[in-house]
Amino acid sequence: MKPGERARVVGIRAGRGLVERLSAMGITPGVMIRFVRGSQRGPVIVDLRGGRVILGRGMAERIEVEQQGERTREA
Amino acid sequence: MKPDAALRIALAGNPNSGKSTIFNALTGEHQHIGNYPGVTVERKEGWFSDAGVRVVVVDLPGTYTLAAHSEDEKVARDYLVHEHPDVVVDVVDASNLERSLYLATELIELGLPLVLVFNKSDLAEAAGYEIDIAKLSGLLGVPIVPAVATKGRGIEELRRVALETARTHRLPQRRVKYGEPLDADLDLLEKKLQGGGQGGISERWLAVKLLEGDEDTRAFLEKQRAAEILRETDHIAARLRRNYRDGPEVLIAERRYGFISGACQDAVRVSVERRHNFSDQVDAVMTHPVLGIPIFLGMMFLLFKMTFLIGDWPVTRLESLFGMLAGFIGRHWPLGEGMLKSLVLDGVIGGVGNVVVFLPNIMLLFLGISILEDSGYMARGAFVMDRLMHRMGLHGRSFIPLLIGFGCSVPAIMATRSIEGRRERLTTMFVVPLVSCSARLAVYTLIIPAFFSGRWQAPVLWVLYLIGIGFAVVLARLLRRTILRGESTEFVMELPPYRLPTLRGALFHAWRRGWYFLKKAGTLILGVSVVMWVLSAYPRPSRPQEDNPQSQGARVEQSYIGRIGHALEPVLRPMGFDWRIGTALTGAFVAKEVFIAQLGVVFAVGEYGSSAVALRRQLRDNYSPLVAVCILLFILISMPCMATVAVMRAESGSWGWALFQLGGLTLLAYGVTTVVYQVGSFLGLGT
């Protein structure tokens, strides 16, 4: 994803522990996120539910998003 | 109710919600900090009194959920579930409402009296939120008190509502709605759980946790022999997974947010759409891919300078104050010469001095950290540094402790608090002493000029620092792959908007950290200081001696420390050390720089300072450059000083880790130094 783009979270490929941590930060399937910034190999910053969250690279790659009907991994 | 019966309020809430500020506002000076047994989590308790009733406030660790995956979450949840506080106060960041209410949905189900505080309501207003408190309170079924903790607004009202809720034992009036089919499933589980003797824990909470797949709840029910319920749960979970693709825990989280946004839709209006504007502009610079790192390093440079450069002034003042105090007491000593006088002057006052000198650095460091944290910069720093630290097997937040380690390991180990995962935190604490502290630098600056010509002095010093950093990196990776193995706590953190930190909050934090150090580590350091003093002062020669360097040297050789040095000689031989170095090393347990003073005494050149040149000459005459290198290496790697051990014990919550670090690093130093000495000797460098 590029800065400023929006996408909908469609899935999280992670164990229960990570899923619950992400849920607590507001990341659940169905939520709209906006990519703020981040590089290809480092952590990323996203906007969601009126707040802002930093995701480590490993975490970001487990989140599947859908952009204009197109399914991709985060970032 | 008995007049002195204590009421207990548990304070829950997200990190960054302003929970600590609320806690401080409620309890003022009446606070007590400790550690929960066996974990690295801080336990904060305070109290206030309400018409003669003592009200205890327990500040639970800041968490986003009660899922109990991290130590913090476990501690918070265990407290709520097992200790049944009279009321739970959940601090909610009103300017980040939806996310903050997630924890509230979990607390609503717990079946304890609950009050929500909408903190930072001024920020929420400024961001364009209009919250209909009465309506939202009705929709969630719990009392809500708006507050601005930094300005003390809403605190009295919070006290009143919390106490009323506690006294009337008013439980949340609404249920979190999960919709179909979850509600029906949960109702079924709840009914089956009824009457199972679950000791005050709400059946709804157990049902939800069970369906989420929570291990602790499962284990609890297995103990209750509730096999049928567990089977039923598995059955429901399997069906949900079939029908919805996601596991029940994902569905539950999704529905919780659904419940929250449903309530907010009715009770919250957003009038302006302009959040994050200011923060965005600042962040464009602060988290810039190129500029971010130099800005971070600049901030860290300032933090370091503030801690140690400004700290230097009070430290030297304190040292001379204690010198004056000892002199004063010495002159007016009423009980005649003898053991007691010497114990008080050299042992006790010296020991107290050993403790107090750490205070300025600790307090300044936490003042700085607190300002960086409260302003919101720290999260940006973690973002910028994450990639680099990750490669070391460490957390983005390990950078500050390691940096502060160059000044002193004691505040550095205390600064590991902000590291989230227990494994990362212990790893960082463990390797901090490998970063050369300023006391080690004192030893280097004595020894290096004695053996190396001017041209080589700086490079040798650099290499020493690099060796330390190298060992820290290697050891950190090794620990993360062996005893502290485990998936690194995946990095997810909130990025709070920037705000102006309050000086009062920062000062309070600094003061508390200093006090905590005095209480937790101070007594231990004092005790060891006195013991070390006894070891170096006893046994005394039977007849009085002249007080000249030669007789001092002889006396030290006769003292317990000297005897320990002698006894260690066979062990130290493979590293090229003799009893004199052994004696000085033993003394250096008090503090690394004591190594120099001890050497000065055993070589009978008097105390260090006036006689560095004489001592260097003695060293040169007695040892080869190879031995000097070995001394440097051993000082670098081995034996954290007693203050480090004390603070390690306090922060890790166990003696085990403190002693493991002490022993482990010393063994490592022994191994490395022995190899260097043996190989060096073999190559003929030993002469």
Short mmCIF file of N, CA and C in Angstrom, two decimals, chain A residues 10-11 16-26 28-29 34 36-39 41-45 47 49-56 58-59 62 64 71, chain B residues 64-65 67 69 96 98-99 102 212-215 245-246 249-250 253-254 257 275-276 280 283-284 287 379 383 386-387 391 420 487 489-495:
data_model
loop_
_atom_site.label_atom_id
_atom_site.label_comp_id
_atom_site.label_asym_id
_atom_site.label_seq_id
_atom_site.Cartn_x
_atom_site.Cartn_y
_atom_site.Cartn_z
N VAL A 10 -9.32 -7.90 5.65
CA VAL A 10 -10.19 -9.05 5.41
C VAL A 10 -9.77 -10.28 6.20
N GLY A 11 -8.54 -10.31 6.64
CA GLY A 11 -8.14 -11.49 7.40
C GLY A 11 -6.82 -11.26 8.11
N ARG A 16 -3.87 -17.30 17.83
CA ARG A 16 -4.85 -16.64 18.66
C ARG A 16 -4.26 -15.47 19.45
N GLY A 17 -3.03 -15.66 19.90
CA GLY A 17 -2.39 -14.61 20.70
C GLY A 17 -2.26 -13.31 19.92
N LEU A 18 -1.70 -13.40 18.72
CA LEU A 18 -1.52 -12.19 17.92
C LEU A 18 -2.86 -11.61 17.51
N VAL A 19 -3.79 -12.47 17.16
CA VAL A 19 -5.11 -11.99 16.76
C VAL A 19 -5.72 -11.15 17.88
N GLU A 20 -5.59 -11.65 19.11
CA GLU A 20 -6.19 -10.91 20.22
C GLU A 20 -5.46 -9.60 20.49
N ARG A 21 -4.15 -9.61 20.28
CA ARG A 21 -3.42 -8.35 20.48
C ARG A 21 -3.84 -7.32 19.42
N LEU A 22 -3.95 -7.79 18.19
CA LEU A 22 -4.37 -6.89 17.12
C LEU A 22 -5.79 -6.40 17.34
N SER A 23 -6.66 -7.31 17.79
CA SER A 23 -8.05 -6.91 18.05
C SER A 23 -8.09 -5.79 19.07
N ALA A 24 -7.29 -5.97 20.11
CA ALA A 24 -7.29 -4.97 21.18
C ALA A 24 -6.83 -3.62 20.66
N MET A 25 -5.99 -3.62 19.60
CA MET A 25 -5.55 -2.36 19.03
C MET A 25 -6.53 -1.87 17.96
N GLY A 26 -7.59 -2.62 17.76
CA GLY A 26 -8.62 -2.16 16.84
C GLY A 26 -8.59 -2.83 15.48
N THR A 28 -9.49 -5.61 13.30
CA THR A 28 -10.31 -6.81 13.15
C THR A 28 -10.77 -6.88 11.71
N PRO A 29 -11.18 -8.04 11.25
CA PRO A 29 -11.68 -8.13 9.89
C PRO A 29 -12.83 -7.14 9.70
N ARG A 34 -6.16 3.21 6.96
CA ARG A 34 -5.49 4.10 6.02
C ARG A 34 -4.00 4.01 6.29
N VAL A 36 -0.46 5.25 6.57
CA VAL A 36 0.12 6.58 6.75
C VAL A 36 1.54 6.64 6.23
N ARG A 37 2.40 5.81 6.77
CA ARG A 37 3.75 5.72 6.22
C ARG A 37 4.44 4.45 6.68
N GLY A 38 5.57 4.19 6.05
CA GLY A 38 6.32 3.00 6.39
C GLY A 38 7.12 2.58 5.17
N SER A 39 8.18 1.84 5.41
CA SER A 39 9.02 1.44 4.28
C SER A 39 8.79 -0.03 3.98
N ARG A 41 10.71 -2.54 4.29
CA ARG A 41 11.25 -3.56 5.19
C ARG A 41 11.10 -3.21 6.67
N GLY A 42 10.67 -2.02 6.96
CA GLY A 42 10.54 -1.61 8.36
C GLY A 42 9.11 -1.62 8.83
N PRO A 43 8.86 -1.05 9.99
CA PRO A 43 7.49 -0.99 10.51
C PRO A 43 6.63 0.01 9.73
N VAL A 44 5.32 -0.09 9.91
CA VAL A 44 4.40 0.82 9.21
C VAL A 44 3.47 1.49 10.22
N ILE A 45 2.94 2.63 9.81
CA ILE A 45 1.96 3.34 10.64
C ILE A 45 0.63 3.34 9.90
N ASP A 47 -3.76 4.28 10.20
CA ASP A 47 -4.86 4.98 10.85
C ASP A 47 -6.05 4.05 10.92
N ARG A 49 -10.05 3.47 13.20
CA ARG A 49 -10.96 3.77 14.31
C ARG A 49 -10.57 5.04 15.03
N GLY A 50 -10.17 6.04 14.28
CA GLY A 50 -9.88 7.33 14.90
C GLY A 50 -8.58 7.37 15.66
N GLY A 51 -7.82 6.28 15.66
CA GLY A 51 -6.52 6.27 16.34
C GLY A 51 -5.43 5.86 15.37
N ARG A 52 -4.23 5.79 15.86
CA ARG A 52 -3.11 5.50 14.99
C ARG A 52 -2.22 4.44 15.64
N VAL A 53 -1.75 3.51 14.83
CA VAL A 53 -1.04 2.36 15.36
C VAL A 53 0.23 2.09 14.56
N ILE A 54 1.30 1.72 15.26
CA ILE A 54 2.52 1.28 14.58
C ILE A 54 2.52 -0.25 14.55
N LEU A 55 2.79 -0.82 13.40
CA LEU A 55 2.87 -2.27 13.27
C LEU A 55 4.26 -2.65 12.84
N GLY A 56 4.87 -3.60 13.53
CA GLY A 56 6.16 -4.12 13.10
C GLY A 56 5.99 -4.82 11.76
N GLY A 58 6.80 -7.79 10.74
CA GLY A 58 6.27 -9.15 10.83
C GLY A 58 4.76 -9.13 11.02
N MET A 59 4.31 -8.19 11.80
CA MET A 59 2.89 -8.08 12.08
C MET A 59 2.13 -7.64 10.84
N ARG A 62 1.14 -10.13 8.24
CA ARG A 62 0.13 -11.14 8.54
C ARG A 62 -1.29 -10.63 8.29
N GLU A 64 -4.18 -9.35 5.97
CA GLU A 64 -4.63 -9.33 4.58
C GLU A 64 -5.63 -8.20 4.40
N ARG A 71 -7.26 -8.36 -3.47
CA ARG A 71 -6.77 -8.86 -2.19
C ARG A 71 -5.25 -8.85 -2.17
N TYR B 64 -4.48 -3.14 26.92
CA TYR B 64 -5.53 -2.90 25.94
C TYR B 64 -6.64 -3.92 26.06
N THR B 65 -6.33 -5.02 26.73
CA THR B 65 -7.28 -6.12 26.82
C THR B 65 -6.98 -6.95 28.06
N ALA B 67 -6.79 -10.22 27.73
CA ALA B 67 -6.57 -11.50 27.08
C ALA B 67 -5.50 -12.32 27.79
N HIS B 69 -2.10 -12.32 27.51
CA HIS B 69 -0.96 -12.85 26.77
C HIS B 69 0.34 -12.28 27.29
N ASN B 96 -9.88 9.08 21.91
CA ASN B 96 -9.67 7.89 21.08
C ASN B 96 -10.67 6.84 21.55
N GLU B 98 -13.36 4.81 20.48
CA GLU B 98 -13.76 3.46 20.07
C GLU B 98 -12.77 2.42 20.53
N ARG B 99 -11.50 2.68 20.26
CA ARG B 99 -10.46 1.72 20.65
C ARG B 99 -10.40 1.57 22.16
N TYR B 102 -12.79 -0.79 24.07
CA TYR B 102 -12.66 -2.24 23.91
C TYR B 102 -12.44 -2.92 25.26
N GLU B 212 -13.45 -17.82 23.48
CA GLU B 212 -12.29 -17.18 22.86
C GLU B 212 -11.10 -18.13 22.80
N GLY B 213 -11.20 -19.22 23.56
CA GLY B 213 -10.11 -20.19 23.56
C GLY B 213 -9.04 -19.87 24.59
N ASP B 214 -9.42 -19.16 25.62
CA ASP B 214 -8.46 -18.74 26.64
C ASP B 214 -7.96 -19.93 27.47
N GLU B 215 -6.62 -20.06 27.52
CA GLU B 215 -6.05 -21.25 28.18
C GLU B 215 -6.32 -21.29 29.68
N ARG B 245 -15.31 -18.87 8.66
CA ARG B 245 -13.92 -18.82 8.23
C ARG B 245 -12.98 -18.39 9.36
N ASP B 246 -13.39 -17.39 10.15
CA ASP B 246 -12.54 -16.94 11.25
C ASP B 246 -12.85 -17.70 12.53
N GLU B 249 -12.54 -16.19 18.39
CA GLU B 249 -11.93 -15.02 19.03
C GLU B 249 -11.98 -13.81 18.11
N VAL B 250 -11.89 -14.07 16.78
CA VAL B 250 -11.97 -12.96 15.82
C VAL B 250 -13.39 -12.43 15.78
N ALA B 253 -14.17 -10.38 18.90
CA ALA B 253 -13.56 -9.04 18.85
C ALA B 253 -14.33 -8.12 17.91
N GLU B 254 -14.69 -8.68 16.75
CA GLU B 254 -15.42 -7.91 15.75
C GLU B 254 -16.74 -7.40 16.32
N TYR B 257 -16.44 -4.56 18.84
CA TYR B 257 -16.33 -3.25 18.18
C TYR B 257 -17.67 -2.83 17.61
N ARG B 275 -8.46 15.78 12.77
CA ARG B 275 -7.59 15.26 13.81
C ARG B 275 -6.21 15.05 13.19
N HIS B 276 -5.26 14.88 14.04
CA HIS B 276 -3.93 14.47 13.59
C HIS B 276 -3.24 15.47 12.67
N ASP B 280 0.51 15.16 12.27
CA ASP B 280 0.93 14.71 10.95
C ASP B 280 2.12 15.49 10.41
N ASP B 283 5.15 14.67 12.35
CA ASP B 283 5.59 13.31 12.05
C ASP B 283 6.26 13.18 10.70
N ALA B 284 5.86 14.02 9.78
CA ALA B 284 6.47 13.97 8.46
C ALA B 284 7.99 14.15 8.60
N THR B 287 9.43 11.02 11.67
CA THR B 287 9.52 9.62 11.25
C THR B 287 9.97 9.53 9.80
N ALA B 379 7.22 6.86 21.01
CA ALA B 379 6.63 5.93 20.05
C ALA B 379 7.25 6.16 18.67
N PHE B 383 9.54 3.55 16.37
CA PHE B 383 9.26 3.32 14.95
C PHE B 383 10.54 3.45 14.12
N ASP B 386 13.18 0.55 15.16
CA ASP B 386 12.74 -0.85 15.25
C ASP B 386 13.54 -1.80 14.38
N ARG B 387 13.80 -1.39 13.14
CA ARG B 387 14.46 -2.31 12.22
C ARG B 387 15.84 -2.71 12.70
N ARG B 391 17.23 -6.59 14.43
CA ARG B 391 18.30 -7.46 13.97
C ARG B 391 19.15 -7.97 15.12
N GLU B 420 8.22 -4.03 26.34
CA GLU B 420 6.98 -4.75 26.56
C GLU B 420 7.15 -6.22 26.94
N GLU B 487 8.91 -16.39 20.30
CA GLU B 487 8.54 -15.44 19.28
C GLU B 487 8.74 -14.05 19.87
N THR B 489 7.99 -10.48 20.81
CA THR B 489 6.72 -9.81 21.00
C THR B 489 6.51 -8.94 19.77
N GLU B 490 5.64 -9.39 18.90
CA GLU B 490 5.46 -8.65 17.66
C GLU B 490 5.10 -7.23 18.00
N PHE B 491 5.69 -6.37 17.25
CA PHE B 491 5.65 -4.97 17.57
C PHE B 491 4.34 -4.36 17.07
N VAL B 492 3.45 -4.08 18.01
CA VAL B 492 2.24 -3.32 17.69
C VAL B 492 2.12 -2.29 18.77
N MET B 493 2.10 -1.05 18.44
CA MET B 493 1.90 -0.08 19.50
C MET B 493 1.12 1.11 19.01
N GLU B 494 0.53 1.76 19.98
CA GLU B 494 -0.26 2.91 19.67
C GLU B 494 0.66 4.06 19.31
N LEU B 495 0.23 4.90 18.38
CA LEU B 495 0.98 6.11 18.08
C LEU B 495 0.15 7.28 18.59
#
